[in-house]
mmCIF file of C-alpha atoms in Angstrom:
data_model
loop_
_atom_site.group_PDB
_atom_site.id
_atom_site.type_symbol
_atom_site.label_atom_id
_atom_site.label_comp_id
_atom_site.label_asym_id
_atom_site.label_seq_id
_atom_site.Cartn_x
_atom_site.Cartn_y
_atom_site.Cartn_z
ATOM 1 C CA UNK Q 1 64.780 18.284 129.817
ATOM 2 C CA UNK Q 2 67.691 19.111 127.210
ATOM 3 C CA UNK Q 3 70.267 22.080 127.737
ATOM 4 C CA UNK Q 4 68.585 24.279 125.119
ATOM 5 C CA UNK Q 5 65.319 24.118 126.916
ATOM 6 C CA UNK Q 6 67.080 24.622 129.992
ATOM 7 C CA UNK Q 7 68.539 27.829 128.608
ATOM 8 C CA UNK Q 8 65.583 29.003 127.337
ATOM 9 C CA UNK Q 9 63.460 28.732 130.456
ATOM 10 C CA UNK Q 10 65.692 30.130 132.678
ATOM 11 C CA UNK Q 11 65.747 33.299 130.768
ATOM 12 C CA UNK Q 12 62.116 33.324 130.509
ATOM 13 C CA UNK Q 13 62.070 32.996 134.275
ATOM 14 C CA UNK Q 14 64.478 35.556 135.289
ATOM 15 C CA UNK Q 15 63.206 38.363 132.332
ATOM 16 C CA UNK Q 16 59.717 37.617 133.667
ATOM 17 C CA UNK Q 17 60.964 38.596 137.244
ATOM 18 C CA UNK Q 18 62.791 41.369 135.564
ATOM 19 C CA UNK Q 19 59.311 43.055 134.345
ATOM 20 C CA UNK Q 20 58.305 42.944 138.089
ATOM 21 C CA UNK Q 21 60.485 46.425 138.445
ATOM 22 C CA UNK Q 22 60.177 47.617 134.765
ATOM 23 C CA UNK Q 23 57.580 49.430 133.089
ATOM 24 C CA UNK Q 24 54.140 48.917 134.467
ATOM 25 C CA UNK Q 25 56.017 47.277 137.642
ATOM 26 C CA UNK Q 26 54.602 48.181 141.385
ATOM 27 C CA UNK Q 27 57.851 48.616 142.833
ATOM 28 C CA UNK Q 28 59.901 51.161 140.554
ATOM 29 C CA UNK Q 29 57.430 53.541 138.188
ATOM 30 C CA UNK Q 30 58.863 53.834 134.907
ATOM 31 C CA UNK Q 31 60.032 57.366 133.636
ATOM 32 C CA UNK Q 32 57.811 59.420 131.274
ATOM 33 C CA UNK Q 33 57.856 58.591 127.459
ATOM 34 C CA UNK Q 34 58.585 62.195 126.880
ATOM 35 C CA UNK Q 35 60.948 63.395 129.385
ATOM 36 C CA UNK Q 36 64.448 61.484 128.976
ATOM 37 C CA UNK Q 37 66.112 60.512 132.442
ATOM 38 C CA UNK Q 38 69.681 61.694 133.222
ATOM 39 C CA UNK Q 39 71.420 58.889 131.755
ATOM 40 C CA UNK Q 40 69.398 59.312 128.512
ATOM 41 C CA UNK Q 41 70.561 63.042 128.265
ATOM 42 C CA UNK Q 42 74.229 62.660 129.222
ATOM 43 C CA UNK Q 43 75.187 59.250 128.464
ATOM 44 C CA UNK Q 44 78.764 59.957 129.580
ATOM 45 C CA UNK Q 45 82.530 59.416 128.845
ATOM 46 C CA UNK Q 46 82.910 56.067 126.940
ATOM 47 C CA UNK Q 47 83.906 53.541 129.079
ATOM 48 C CA UNK Q 48 82.673 49.979 130.071
ATOM 49 C CA UNK Q 49 79.430 50.207 131.079
ATOM 50 C CA UNK Q 50 78.301 49.376 134.869
ATOM 51 C CA UNK Q 51 76.025 46.902 133.798
ATOM 52 C CA UNK Q 52 78.908 44.498 132.754
ATOM 53 C CA UNK Q 53 79.205 43.007 129.142
ATOM 54 C CA UNK Q 54 77.825 40.981 126.235
ATOM 55 C CA UNK Q 55 81.290 38.549 125.542
ATOM 56 C CA UNK Q 56 79.578 35.102 126.343
ATOM 57 C CA UNK Q 57 75.962 34.339 126.036
ATOM 58 C CA UNK Q 58 73.799 32.045 123.314
ATOM 59 C CA UNK Q 59 70.449 33.663 122.576
ATOM 60 C CA UNK Q 60 67.738 32.083 120.788
ATOM 61 C CA UNK Q 61 65.704 34.524 118.221
ATOM 62 C CA UNK Q 62 62.007 35.142 117.490
ATOM 63 C CA UNK Q 63 62.227 33.270 113.977
ATOM 64 C CA UNK Q 64 63.910 30.097 115.768
ATOM 65 C CA UNK Q 65 67.866 30.579 114.980
ATOM 66 C CA UNK Q 66 70.801 31.272 117.474
ATOM 67 C CA UNK Q 67 72.337 34.858 118.384
ATOM 68 C CA UNK Q 68 75.739 34.581 119.918
ATOM 69 C CA UNK Q 69 78.835 36.911 120.981
ATOM 70 C CA UNK Q 70 80.180 36.025 117.413
ATOM 71 C CA UNK Q 71 77.623 37.989 115.925
ATOM 72 C CA UNK Q 72 77.951 40.945 118.475
ATOM 73 C CA UNK Q 73 82.090 40.407 117.179
ATOM 74 C CA UNK Q 74 80.771 40.768 113.507
ATOM 75 C CA UNK Q 75 79.837 44.377 113.814
ATOM 76 C CA UNK Q 76 81.674 47.192 115.436
ATOM 77 C CA UNK Q 77 78.636 48.631 117.351
ATOM 78 C CA UNK Q 78 75.303 46.333 118.056
ATOM 79 C CA UNK Q 79 72.629 48.067 119.896
ATOM 80 C CA UNK Q 80 70.457 45.940 122.215
ATOM 81 C CA UNK Q 81 66.926 47.344 123.136
ATOM 82 C CA UNK Q 82 64.900 45.578 125.860
ATOM 83 C CA UNK Q 83 61.157 45.584 125.656
ATOM 84 C CA UNK Q 84 58.169 44.215 126.811
ATOM 85 C CA UNK Q 85 54.900 43.665 125.119
ATOM 86 C CA UNK Q 86 53.100 45.070 128.340
ATOM 87 C CA UNK Q 87 55.139 48.040 128.090
ATOM 88 C CA UNK Q 88 53.125 51.183 126.351
ATOM 89 C CA UNK Q 89 56.602 53.333 125.686
ATOM 90 C CA UNK Q 90 58.434 50.031 124.702
ATOM 91 C CA UNK Q 91 55.521 49.957 121.337
ATOM 92 C CA UNK Q 92 55.554 53.692 121.000
ATOM 93 C CA UNK Q 93 58.759 53.863 119.964
ATOM 94 C CA UNK Q 94 59.668 50.335 118.381
ATOM 95 C CA UNK Q 95 58.138 52.598 114.386
ATOM 96 C CA UNK Q 96 61.015 55.184 114.980
ATOM 97 C CA UNK Q 97 63.636 52.416 116.306
ATOM 98 C CA UNK Q 98 62.878 50.708 113.095
ATOM 99 C CA UNK Q 99 63.556 53.394 111.005
ATOM 100 C CA UNK Q 100 66.508 54.006 112.620
ATOM 101 C CA UNK Q 101 67.881 50.404 112.420
ATOM 102 C CA UNK Q 102 66.940 50.678 108.772
ATOM 103 C CA UNK Q 103 69.538 53.891 108.485
ATOM 104 C CA UNK Q 104 72.525 52.168 110.152
ATOM 105 C CA UNK Q 105 75.646 51.161 108.020
ATOM 106 C CA UNK Q 106 76.290 47.580 107.912
ATOM 107 C CA UNK Q 107 79.011 47.720 110.557
ATOM 108 C CA UNK Q 108 75.996 48.588 113.102
ATOM 109 C CA UNK Q 109 73.304 46.503 114.066
ATOM 110 C CA UNK Q 110 70.118 46.703 116.121
ATOM 111 C CA UNK Q 111 68.809 43.690 118.042
ATOM 112 C CA UNK Q 112 65.892 43.903 120.269
ATOM 113 C CA UNK Q 113 65.233 41.783 123.322
ATOM 114 C CA UNK Q 114 61.795 41.088 124.126
ATOM 115 C CA UNK Q 115 61.719 40.078 127.797
ATOM 116 C CA UNK Q 116 58.189 38.311 127.569
ATOM 117 C CA UNK Q 117 58.561 37.209 124.449
ATOM 118 C CA UNK Q 118 59.007 33.593 125.029
ATOM 119 C CA UNK Q 119 55.774 31.980 124.556
ATOM 120 C CA UNK Q 120 54.045 35.083 123.175
ATOM 121 C CA UNK Q 121 56.008 35.064 119.863
ATOM 122 C CA UNK Q 122 53.063 35.617 117.853
ATOM 123 C CA UNK Q 123 51.958 38.812 119.923
ATOM 124 C CA UNK Q 124 55.644 39.778 119.601
ATOM 125 C CA UNK Q 125 55.864 39.779 115.611
ATOM 126 C CA UNK Q 126 52.831 41.539 115.653
ATOM 127 C CA UNK Q 127 53.848 44.305 117.461
ATOM 128 C CA UNK Q 128 57.107 43.913 115.413
ATOM 129 C CA UNK Q 129 55.630 43.693 111.925
ATOM 130 C CA UNK Q 130 53.426 46.786 112.349
ATOM 131 C CA UNK Q 131 56.298 48.700 113.400
ATOM 132 C CA UNK Q 132 58.864 47.772 110.498
ATOM 133 C CA UNK Q 133 61.275 46.391 112.160
ATOM 134 C CA UNK Q 134 62.844 44.018 110.153
ATOM 135 C CA UNK Q 135 65.839 43.111 112.477
ATOM 136 C CA UNK Q 136 66.511 40.276 115.161
ATOM 137 C CA UNK Q 137 64.835 39.750 118.185
ATOM 138 C CA UNK Q 138 66.095 37.527 121.244
ATOM 139 C CA UNK Q 139 63.612 35.752 123.098
ATOM 140 C CA UNK Q 140 65.662 33.569 125.108
ATOM 141 C CA UNK Q 141 69.402 33.205 126.465
ATOM 142 C CA UNK Q 142 71.989 32.340 129.002
ATOM 143 C CA UNK Q 143 75.480 33.554 130.584
ATOM 144 C CA UNK Q 144 75.573 37.443 130.334
ATOM 145 C CA UNK Q 145 72.328 37.963 128.752
ATOM 146 C CA UNK Q 146 70.841 36.536 131.337
ATOM 147 C CA UNK Q 147 72.963 38.788 133.629
ATOM 148 C CA UNK Q 148 72.218 41.764 132.057
ATOM 149 C CA UNK Q 149 68.458 41.381 131.963
ATOM 150 C CA UNK Q 150 68.709 40.700 135.796
ATOM 151 C CA UNK Q 151 70.175 43.901 136.352
ATOM 152 C CA UNK Q 152 67.539 46.057 134.389
ATOM 153 C CA UNK Q 153 65.363 48.722 136.663
ATOM 154 C CA UNK Q 154 63.280 50.014 133.518
ATOM 155 C CA UNK Q 155 61.606 49.204 130.124
ATOM 156 C CA UNK Q 156 62.595 50.154 127.362
ATOM 157 C CA UNK Q 157 66.048 50.126 128.343
ATOM 158 C CA UNK Q 158 68.787 50.478 125.343
ATOM 159 C CA UNK Q 159 72.613 49.292 125.838
ATOM 160 C CA UNK Q 160 75.122 49.510 123.224
ATOM 161 C CA UNK Q 161 78.433 46.588 122.587
ATOM 162 C CA UNK Q 162 81.102 47.237 121.275
ATOM 163 C CA UNK Q 163 82.539 44.336 119.060
ATOM 164 C CA UNK Q 164 84.442 42.553 122.156
ATOM 165 C CA UNK Q 165 80.964 42.429 123.633
ATOM 166 C CA UNK Q 166 81.969 45.414 126.074
ATOM 167 C CA UNK Q 167 78.812 47.604 127.175
ATOM 168 C CA UNK Q 168 79.771 50.692 126.609
ATOM 169 C CA UNK Q 169 78.587 54.260 128.117
ATOM 170 C CA UNK Q 170 75.649 54.419 130.218
ATOM 171 C CA UNK Q 171 72.385 52.590 129.360
ATOM 172 C CA UNK Q 172 69.300 54.904 127.372
ATOM 173 C CA UNK Q 173 66.577 54.646 129.973
ATOM 174 C CA UNK Q 174 62.620 55.074 129.218
ATOM 175 C CA UNK Q 175 61.755 56.748 125.851
ATOM 176 C CA UNK Q 176 63.305 59.327 123.963
ATOM 177 C CA UNK Q 177 61.853 62.765 122.426
ATOM 178 C CA UNK Q 178 64.901 62.131 119.581
ATOM 179 C CA UNK Q 179 65.515 58.170 119.745
ATOM 180 C CA UNK Q 180 67.609 58.731 116.272
ATOM 181 C CA UNK Q 181 69.423 61.559 117.854
ATOM 182 C CA UNK Q 182 69.963 59.858 121.291
ATOM 183 C CA UNK Q 183 71.043 56.651 119.702
ATOM 184 C CA UNK Q 184 73.594 57.803 117.162
ATOM 185 C CA UNK Q 185 75.244 59.862 119.588
ATOM 186 C CA UNK Q 186 75.806 56.594 121.756
ATOM 187 C CA UNK Q 187 76.647 54.664 118.803
ATOM 188 C CA UNK Q 188 79.456 57.275 117.901
ATOM 189 C CA UNK Q 189 80.692 57.352 121.336
ATOM 190 C CA UNK Q 190 81.511 53.544 121.220
ATOM 191 C CA UNK Q 191 82.830 54.191 117.714
ATOM 192 C CA UNK Q 192 84.902 56.649 118.698
ATOM 193 C CA UNK Q 193 86.125 55.052 121.896
ATOM 194 C CA UNK Q 194 87.351 52.156 119.956
ATOM 195 C CA UNK Q 195 89.206 54.356 117.494
ATOM 196 C CA UNK Q 196 86.707 53.817 114.444
ATOM 197 C CA UNK Q 197 85.112 56.449 112.454
ATOM 198 C CA UNK Q 198 82.040 58.139 113.358
ATOM 199 C CA UNK Q 199 78.659 57.707 111.380
ATOM 200 C CA UNK Q 200 75.965 59.270 110.035
ATOM 201 C CA UNK Q 201 72.147 58.572 109.466
ATOM 202 C CA UNK Q 202 72.149 60.818 106.259
ATOM 203 C CA UNK Q 203 74.108 59.185 103.829
ATOM 204 C CA UNK Q 204 73.200 55.712 104.408
#
């Protein structure tokens, strides 16, 4: 088995395990869609996240490409949204996530990670196309991405990485009443922590 296939299959297996405790899982009920968890309302002071980093990894994309820490380094902030095809709140918020992504300036990107996308590529494409999401979606990977996926408790979960791959602030867990507002606040925390100018969605 070649290295690329090993990476793909190992992440797919681990992500499947992560789903057992996420949206629809039996062990950990998901936070309500319209009631953000404490971490969502108060992301906390900027700083390294307890989830680790995304400084070293290689991932496969839904369109057959490759995404690595070099792509993260090309942006001041990368927003990673972890979701699954079996998570209704994840799919419900996807159109708003798509609109948020389209309104961002070039130095900030949104990347989605479909935890059960490997082997279900057509279903994932259908969800993303219906929502209007035009960005990158990851469906396999290794390294830090694999480690981060193993530590997820719920879907959707969103984390933000600076250009070094450091995850800054707290994870945004569960569906958001005001996704754009919550995500913009978190993005600006990362930018501010890195000495960068904050952004607005209004003029982009």
